[in-house]
Short mmCIF file of C-alpha atoms in Angstrom, two decimals:
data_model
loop_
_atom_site.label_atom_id
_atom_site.label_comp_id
_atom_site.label_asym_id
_atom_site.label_seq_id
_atom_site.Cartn_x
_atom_site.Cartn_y
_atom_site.Cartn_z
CA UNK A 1 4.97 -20.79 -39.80
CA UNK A 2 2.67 -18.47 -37.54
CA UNK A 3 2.03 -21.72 -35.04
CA UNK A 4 5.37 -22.18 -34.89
CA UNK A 5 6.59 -18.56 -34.06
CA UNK A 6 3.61 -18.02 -31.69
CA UNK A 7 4.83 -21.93 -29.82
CA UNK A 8 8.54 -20.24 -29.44
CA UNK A 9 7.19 -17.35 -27.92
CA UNK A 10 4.85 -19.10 -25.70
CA UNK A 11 7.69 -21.44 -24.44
CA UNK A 12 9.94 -18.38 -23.96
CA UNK A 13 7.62 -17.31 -21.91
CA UNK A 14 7.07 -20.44 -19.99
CA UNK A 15 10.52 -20.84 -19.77
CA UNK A 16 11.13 -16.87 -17.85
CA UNK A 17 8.54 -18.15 -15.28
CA UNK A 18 4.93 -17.03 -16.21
CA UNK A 19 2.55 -19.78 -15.47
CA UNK A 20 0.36 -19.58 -18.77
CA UNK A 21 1.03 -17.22 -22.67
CA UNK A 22 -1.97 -16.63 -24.74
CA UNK A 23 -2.04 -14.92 -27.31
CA UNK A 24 -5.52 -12.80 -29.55
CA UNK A 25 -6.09 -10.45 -31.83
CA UNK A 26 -5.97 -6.62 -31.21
CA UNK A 27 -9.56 -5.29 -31.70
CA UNK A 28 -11.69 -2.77 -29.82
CA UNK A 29 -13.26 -4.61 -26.73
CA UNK A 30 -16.86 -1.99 -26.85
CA UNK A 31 -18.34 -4.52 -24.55
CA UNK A 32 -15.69 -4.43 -22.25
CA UNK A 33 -15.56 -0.85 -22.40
CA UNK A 34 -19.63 -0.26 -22.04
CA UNK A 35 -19.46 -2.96 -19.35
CA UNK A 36 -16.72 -0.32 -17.16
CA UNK A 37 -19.19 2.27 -18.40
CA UNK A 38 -22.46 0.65 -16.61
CA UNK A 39 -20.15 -0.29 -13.66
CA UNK A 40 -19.15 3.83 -13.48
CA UNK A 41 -22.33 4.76 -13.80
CA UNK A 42 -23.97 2.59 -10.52
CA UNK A 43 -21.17 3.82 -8.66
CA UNK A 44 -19.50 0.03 -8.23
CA UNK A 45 -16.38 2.20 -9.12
CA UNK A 46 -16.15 4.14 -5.91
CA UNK A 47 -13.79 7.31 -6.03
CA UNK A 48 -11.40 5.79 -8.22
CA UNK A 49 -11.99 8.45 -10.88
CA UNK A 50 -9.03 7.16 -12.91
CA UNK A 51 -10.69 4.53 -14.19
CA UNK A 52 -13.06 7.14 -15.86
CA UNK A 53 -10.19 8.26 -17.63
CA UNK A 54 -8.99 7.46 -21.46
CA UNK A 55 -12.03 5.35 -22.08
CA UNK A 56 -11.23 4.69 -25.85
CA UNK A 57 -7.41 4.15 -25.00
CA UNK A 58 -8.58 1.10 -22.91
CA UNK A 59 -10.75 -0.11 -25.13
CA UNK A 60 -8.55 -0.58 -28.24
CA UNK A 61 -4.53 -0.51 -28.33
CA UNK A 62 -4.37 0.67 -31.50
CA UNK A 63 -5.30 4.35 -30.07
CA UNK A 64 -2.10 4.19 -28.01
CA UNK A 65 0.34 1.77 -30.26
CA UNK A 66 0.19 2.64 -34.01
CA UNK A 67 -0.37 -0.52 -35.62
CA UNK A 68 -0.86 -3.15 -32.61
CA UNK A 69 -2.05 -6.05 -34.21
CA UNK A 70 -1.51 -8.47 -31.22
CA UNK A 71 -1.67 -8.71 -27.52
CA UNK A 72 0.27 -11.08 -25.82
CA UNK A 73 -1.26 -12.12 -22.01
CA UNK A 74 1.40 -13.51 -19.56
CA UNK A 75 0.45 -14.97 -16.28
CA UNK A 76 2.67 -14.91 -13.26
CA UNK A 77 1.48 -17.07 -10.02
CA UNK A 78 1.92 -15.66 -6.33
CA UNK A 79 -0.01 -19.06 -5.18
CA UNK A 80 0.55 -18.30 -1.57
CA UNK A 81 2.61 -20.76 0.55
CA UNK A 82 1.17 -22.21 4.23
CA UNK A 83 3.13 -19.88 6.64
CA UNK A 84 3.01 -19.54 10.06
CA UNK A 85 1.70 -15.92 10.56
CA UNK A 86 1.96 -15.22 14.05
CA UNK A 87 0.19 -11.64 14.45
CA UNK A 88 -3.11 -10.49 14.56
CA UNK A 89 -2.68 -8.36 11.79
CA UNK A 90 -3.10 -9.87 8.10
CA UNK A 91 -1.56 -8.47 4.86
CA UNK A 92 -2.49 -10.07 1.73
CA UNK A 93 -0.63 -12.62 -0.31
CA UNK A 94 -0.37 -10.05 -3.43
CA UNK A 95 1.62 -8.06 -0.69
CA UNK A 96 3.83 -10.06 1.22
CA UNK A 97 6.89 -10.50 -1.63
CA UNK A 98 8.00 -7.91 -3.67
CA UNK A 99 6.34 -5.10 -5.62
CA UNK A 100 4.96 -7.70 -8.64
CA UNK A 101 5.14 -4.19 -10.83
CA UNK A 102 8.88 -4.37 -10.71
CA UNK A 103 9.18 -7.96 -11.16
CA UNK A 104 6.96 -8.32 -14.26
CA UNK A 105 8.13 -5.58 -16.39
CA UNK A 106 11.41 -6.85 -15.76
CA UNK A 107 10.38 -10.17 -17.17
CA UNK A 108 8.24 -8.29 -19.64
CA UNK A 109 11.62 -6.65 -20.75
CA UNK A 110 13.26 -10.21 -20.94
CA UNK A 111 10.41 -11.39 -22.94
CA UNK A 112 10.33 -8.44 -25.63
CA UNK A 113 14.02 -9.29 -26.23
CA UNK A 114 13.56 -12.77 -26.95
CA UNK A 115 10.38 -11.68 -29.35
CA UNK A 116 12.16 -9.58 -31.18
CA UNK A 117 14.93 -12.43 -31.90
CA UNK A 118 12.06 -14.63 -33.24
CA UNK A 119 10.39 -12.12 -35.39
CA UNK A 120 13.26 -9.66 -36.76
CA UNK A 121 12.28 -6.16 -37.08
CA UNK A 122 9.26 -6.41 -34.69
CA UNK A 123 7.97 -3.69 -32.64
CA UNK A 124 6.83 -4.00 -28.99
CA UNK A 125 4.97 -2.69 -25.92
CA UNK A 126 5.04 -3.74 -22.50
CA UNK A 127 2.46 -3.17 -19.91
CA UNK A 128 1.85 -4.34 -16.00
CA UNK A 129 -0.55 -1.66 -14.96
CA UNK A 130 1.06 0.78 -16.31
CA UNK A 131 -0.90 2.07 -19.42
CA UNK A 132 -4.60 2.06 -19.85
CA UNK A 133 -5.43 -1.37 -21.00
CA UNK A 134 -8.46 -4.00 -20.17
CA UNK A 135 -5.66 -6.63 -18.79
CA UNK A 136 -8.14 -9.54 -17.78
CA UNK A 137 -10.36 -9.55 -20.96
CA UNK A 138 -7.23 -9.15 -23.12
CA UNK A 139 -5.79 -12.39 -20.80
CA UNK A 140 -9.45 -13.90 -20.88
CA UNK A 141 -9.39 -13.31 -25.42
CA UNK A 142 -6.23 -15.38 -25.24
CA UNK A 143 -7.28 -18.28 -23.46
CA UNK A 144 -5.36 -17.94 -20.21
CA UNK A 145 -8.42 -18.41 -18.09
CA UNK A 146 -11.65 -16.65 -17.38
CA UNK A 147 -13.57 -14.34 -15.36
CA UNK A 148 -14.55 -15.51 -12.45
CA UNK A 149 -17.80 -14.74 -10.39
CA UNK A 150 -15.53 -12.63 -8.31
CA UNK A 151 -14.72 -10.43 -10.97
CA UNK A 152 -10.68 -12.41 -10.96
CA UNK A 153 -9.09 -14.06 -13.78
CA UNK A 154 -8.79 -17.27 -12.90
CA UNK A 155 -6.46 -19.76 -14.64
CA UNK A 156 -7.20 -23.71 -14.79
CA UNK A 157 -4.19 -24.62 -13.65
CA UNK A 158 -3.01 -22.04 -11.58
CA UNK A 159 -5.78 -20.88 -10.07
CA UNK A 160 -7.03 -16.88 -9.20
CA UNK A 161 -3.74 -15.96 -7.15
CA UNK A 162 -2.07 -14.71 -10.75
CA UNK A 163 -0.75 -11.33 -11.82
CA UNK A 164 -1.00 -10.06 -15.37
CA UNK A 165 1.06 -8.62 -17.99
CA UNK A 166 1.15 -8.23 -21.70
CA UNK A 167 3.25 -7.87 -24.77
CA UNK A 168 1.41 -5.83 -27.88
CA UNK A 169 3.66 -6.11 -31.02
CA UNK A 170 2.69 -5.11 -34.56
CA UNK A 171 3.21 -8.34 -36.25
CA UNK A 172 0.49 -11.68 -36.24
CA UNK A 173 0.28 -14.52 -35.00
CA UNK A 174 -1.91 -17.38 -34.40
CA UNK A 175 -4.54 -16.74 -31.99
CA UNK A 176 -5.77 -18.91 -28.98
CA UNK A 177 -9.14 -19.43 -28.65
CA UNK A 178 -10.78 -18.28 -24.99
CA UNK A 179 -11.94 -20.74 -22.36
CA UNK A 180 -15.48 -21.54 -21.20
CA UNK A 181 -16.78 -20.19 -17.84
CA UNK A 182 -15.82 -23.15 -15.49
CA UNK A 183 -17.57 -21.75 -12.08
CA UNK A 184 -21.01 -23.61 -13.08
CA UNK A 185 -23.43 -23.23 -10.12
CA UNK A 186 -21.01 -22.34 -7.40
CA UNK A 187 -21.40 -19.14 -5.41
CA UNK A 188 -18.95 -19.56 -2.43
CA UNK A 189 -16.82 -15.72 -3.11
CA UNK A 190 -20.42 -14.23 -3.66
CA UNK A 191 -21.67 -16.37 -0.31
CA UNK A 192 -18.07 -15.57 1.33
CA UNK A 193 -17.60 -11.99 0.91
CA UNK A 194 -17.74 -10.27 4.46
CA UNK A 195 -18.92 -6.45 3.57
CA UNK A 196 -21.37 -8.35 0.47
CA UNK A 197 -19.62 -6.51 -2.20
CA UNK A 198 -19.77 -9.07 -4.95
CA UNK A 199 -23.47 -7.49 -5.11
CA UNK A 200 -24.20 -10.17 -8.78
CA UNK A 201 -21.92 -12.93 -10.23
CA UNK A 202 -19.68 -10.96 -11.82
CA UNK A 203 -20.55 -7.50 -10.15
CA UNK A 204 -17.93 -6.10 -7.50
CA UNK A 205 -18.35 -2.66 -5.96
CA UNK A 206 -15.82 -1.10 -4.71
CA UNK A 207 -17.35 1.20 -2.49
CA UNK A 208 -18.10 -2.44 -0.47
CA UNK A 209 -14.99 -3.80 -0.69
CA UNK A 210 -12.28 -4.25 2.11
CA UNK A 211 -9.35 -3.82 -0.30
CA UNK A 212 -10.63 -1.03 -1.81
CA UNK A 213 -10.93 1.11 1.67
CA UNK A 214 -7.62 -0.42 3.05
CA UNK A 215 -5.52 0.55 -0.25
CA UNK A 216 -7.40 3.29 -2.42
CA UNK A 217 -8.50 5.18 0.66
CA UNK A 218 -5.49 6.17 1.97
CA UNK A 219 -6.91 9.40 4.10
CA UNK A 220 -9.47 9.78 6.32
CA UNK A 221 -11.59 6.96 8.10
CA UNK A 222 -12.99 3.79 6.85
CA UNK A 223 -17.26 3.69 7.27
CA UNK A 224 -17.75 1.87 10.23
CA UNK A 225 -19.81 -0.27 8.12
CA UNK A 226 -17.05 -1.74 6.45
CA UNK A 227 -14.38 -1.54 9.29
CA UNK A 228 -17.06 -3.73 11.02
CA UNK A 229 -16.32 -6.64 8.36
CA UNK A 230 -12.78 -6.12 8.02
CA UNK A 231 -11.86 -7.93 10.93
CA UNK A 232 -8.18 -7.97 10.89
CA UNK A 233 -7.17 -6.96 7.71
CA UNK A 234 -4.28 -4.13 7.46
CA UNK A 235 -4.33 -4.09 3.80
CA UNK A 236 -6.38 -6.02 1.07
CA UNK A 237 -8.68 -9.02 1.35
CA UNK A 238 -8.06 -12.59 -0.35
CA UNK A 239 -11.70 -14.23 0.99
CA UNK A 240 -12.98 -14.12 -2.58
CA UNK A 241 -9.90 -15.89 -3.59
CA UNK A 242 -8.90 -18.51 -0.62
CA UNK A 243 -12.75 -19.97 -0.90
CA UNK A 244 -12.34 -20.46 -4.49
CA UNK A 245 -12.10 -24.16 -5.56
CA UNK A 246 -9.56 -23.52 -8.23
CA UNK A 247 -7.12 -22.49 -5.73
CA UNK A 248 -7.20 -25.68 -3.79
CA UNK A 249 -3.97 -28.11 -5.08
CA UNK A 250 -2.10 -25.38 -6.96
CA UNK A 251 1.09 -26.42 -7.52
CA UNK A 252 2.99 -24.03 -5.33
CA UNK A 253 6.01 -24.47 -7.46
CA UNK A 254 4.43 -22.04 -10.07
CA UNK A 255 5.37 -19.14 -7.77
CA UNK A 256 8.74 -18.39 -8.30
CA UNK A 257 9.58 -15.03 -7.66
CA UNK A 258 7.22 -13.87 -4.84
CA UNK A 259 9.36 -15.39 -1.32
CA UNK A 260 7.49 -13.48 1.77
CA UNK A 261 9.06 -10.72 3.32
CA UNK A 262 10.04 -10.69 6.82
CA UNK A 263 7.49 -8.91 8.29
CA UNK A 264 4.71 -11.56 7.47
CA UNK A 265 5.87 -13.34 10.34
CA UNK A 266 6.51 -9.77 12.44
CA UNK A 267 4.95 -10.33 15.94
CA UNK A 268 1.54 -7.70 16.90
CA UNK A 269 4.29 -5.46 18.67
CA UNK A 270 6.32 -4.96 15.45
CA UNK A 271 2.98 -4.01 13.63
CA UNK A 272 2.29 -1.57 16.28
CA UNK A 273 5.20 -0.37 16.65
CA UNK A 274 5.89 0.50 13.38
CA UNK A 275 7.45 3.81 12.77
CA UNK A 276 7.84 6.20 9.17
CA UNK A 277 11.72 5.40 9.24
CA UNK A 278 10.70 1.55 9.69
CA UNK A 279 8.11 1.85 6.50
CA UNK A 280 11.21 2.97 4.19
CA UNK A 281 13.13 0.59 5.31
CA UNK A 282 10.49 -2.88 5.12
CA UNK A 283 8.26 -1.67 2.31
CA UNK A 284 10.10 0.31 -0.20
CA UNK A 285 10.13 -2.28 -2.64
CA UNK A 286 6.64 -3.41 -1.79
CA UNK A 287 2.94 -3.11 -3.00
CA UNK A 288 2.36 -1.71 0.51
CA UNK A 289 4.74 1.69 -0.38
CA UNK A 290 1.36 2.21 -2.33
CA UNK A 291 -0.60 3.37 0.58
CA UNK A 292 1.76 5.31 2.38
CA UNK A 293 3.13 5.26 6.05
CA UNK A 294 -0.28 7.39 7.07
CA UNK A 295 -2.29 4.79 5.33
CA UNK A 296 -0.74 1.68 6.89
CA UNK A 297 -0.78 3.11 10.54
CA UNK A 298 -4.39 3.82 10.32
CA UNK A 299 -5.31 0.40 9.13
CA UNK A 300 -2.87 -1.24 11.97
CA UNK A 301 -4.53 1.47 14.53
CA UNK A 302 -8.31 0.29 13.51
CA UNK A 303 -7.54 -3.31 13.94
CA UNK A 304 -6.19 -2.88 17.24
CA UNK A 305 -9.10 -0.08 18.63
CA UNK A 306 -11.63 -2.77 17.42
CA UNK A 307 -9.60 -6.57 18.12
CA UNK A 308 -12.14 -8.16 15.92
CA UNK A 309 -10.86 -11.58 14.51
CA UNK A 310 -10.40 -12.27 11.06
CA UNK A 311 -13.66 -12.95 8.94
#
């Protein structure tokens, strides 16, 4: 009976558009939680002092939802499609459709409706980012992919370019069991990196790392050190990612909700000439609203003092 609730939830699932369902067992993740710990502690975690923050809450769901007993990991694929990009200035593929927060709780929503008409009386949570929660281990515990040397989930099938959301509901089900490491020997995001901040397989810090200082740091400069390495990059980095073997052949068909706004293919005068009205108007409903008009102009301003090609 359990198999064949937790199969009508998985194809439900499937069926709204996430790429891969898994489903494990709500428990507290300590290793997961002293791992962010060490990672605080060396200072990998830059100024984001947030993630400091509600420590045991992260750690297990059953602090924040009174008996969670299971966490359901949904996978949604922004594969990127071959564009023409015609400026100088490059904006990542997580940012070039719509904000994916919107998007997945919607289909979260969706999801949690169609759970609770399989399993009567059920109670749910819903989460894209937007509660303290270890998202990639709880998506790595039920079998939607692994961790990647670059620190990114990455899924079999779909590759690294996926987003993450997840269901917690106090009933059981069956449990998937997590996948093997599949990177073997290969090194290419550690060997790719351009500011070297995958330091160790499996060790990013963010104090090295071009997305952090073109999204987190939205005031004041970025070190020349890393500016130096960004080449043109206006807001987050995808090296890590694009080198990645499992992201060669992805069906691009798994990316159905994230179609490119128009100003991927905005010329380097439209970049430069972009304006606080023009920001309301192009990013509102955009990861990029994130970092603010100020942020954005500075990024587009450093590019264009320093004309350094992409790395």
């Amino acid at each position: 009976m359990l198999k064949e609730v937790t199969e009508q939830i998985r194809n439900s699932a499937l069926d709204l558009g996430f790429c891969a369902c898994g489903f494990s067992q709500v428990k507290e993740l300590s290793g997961d939680k002293n791992a962010l710990l060490q990672r605080i502690n060396k200072g990998y975690t830059a100024e984001m002092k947030y993630l400091e923050n509600n420590l045991e809450k992260r750690a297990d769901p059953r602090i924040q939802f009174e008996n969670a007993k299971t966490v359901i990991s949904v996978l949604l694929s922004y594969s990127p499609q071959k564009i023409n990009i015609p400026s100088s200035y490059h904006v990542s593929a997580y940012a070039r459709g719509n904000d994916y927060h919107e998007i997945i709780n919607s289909l979260l929503a969706k999801l949690l409706i169609k759970i609770k008409e399989i399993i009567p009386g059920v109670n749910g949570h819903t989460s894209c980012d937007s509660c303290p929660v270890f998202e990639r281990a709880w998506a790595k515990n039920g079998g939607t992919g692994w961790i990647g040397k670059n620190t990114v989930l990455i899924n079999p099938d779909a590759g690294s370019f996926v987003f993450i959301g997840e269901v917690i509901i106090d009933k059981e089900l069956e449990y998937d069991i997590p996948l093997e490491d599949q990177c073997g020997n290969c090194t290419l995001c550690i060997d790719s990196c351009p500011t070297k901040a995958l330091v160790e397989p499996y060790a990013l810090d963010a104090a090295k790392c071009i997305t952090y200082h073109t999204i987190e740091r939205r005031t004041g400069e970025i070190p020349d050190e890393i500016a130096e390495k960004s080449g043109n990059r206006i807001y987050a980095c995808d090296t890590c990612q694009d080198v990645c073997p499992y992201n060669k052949g992805v069906d691009k068909t798994l990316n159905r909700y994230f179609t490119p706004n128009n100003y991927v293919t905005w010329s380097d005068n439209e970049w430069e000439n972009l304006d606080e009205e023009m920001f309301e108007v192009h990013f509102k409903k955009t990861a990029i609203k994130r970092l603010g008009f100020t942020g954005l102009k500075r990024n587009i301003d450093l590019v264009k003092k320093k004309s350094l090609p992409l790395q």
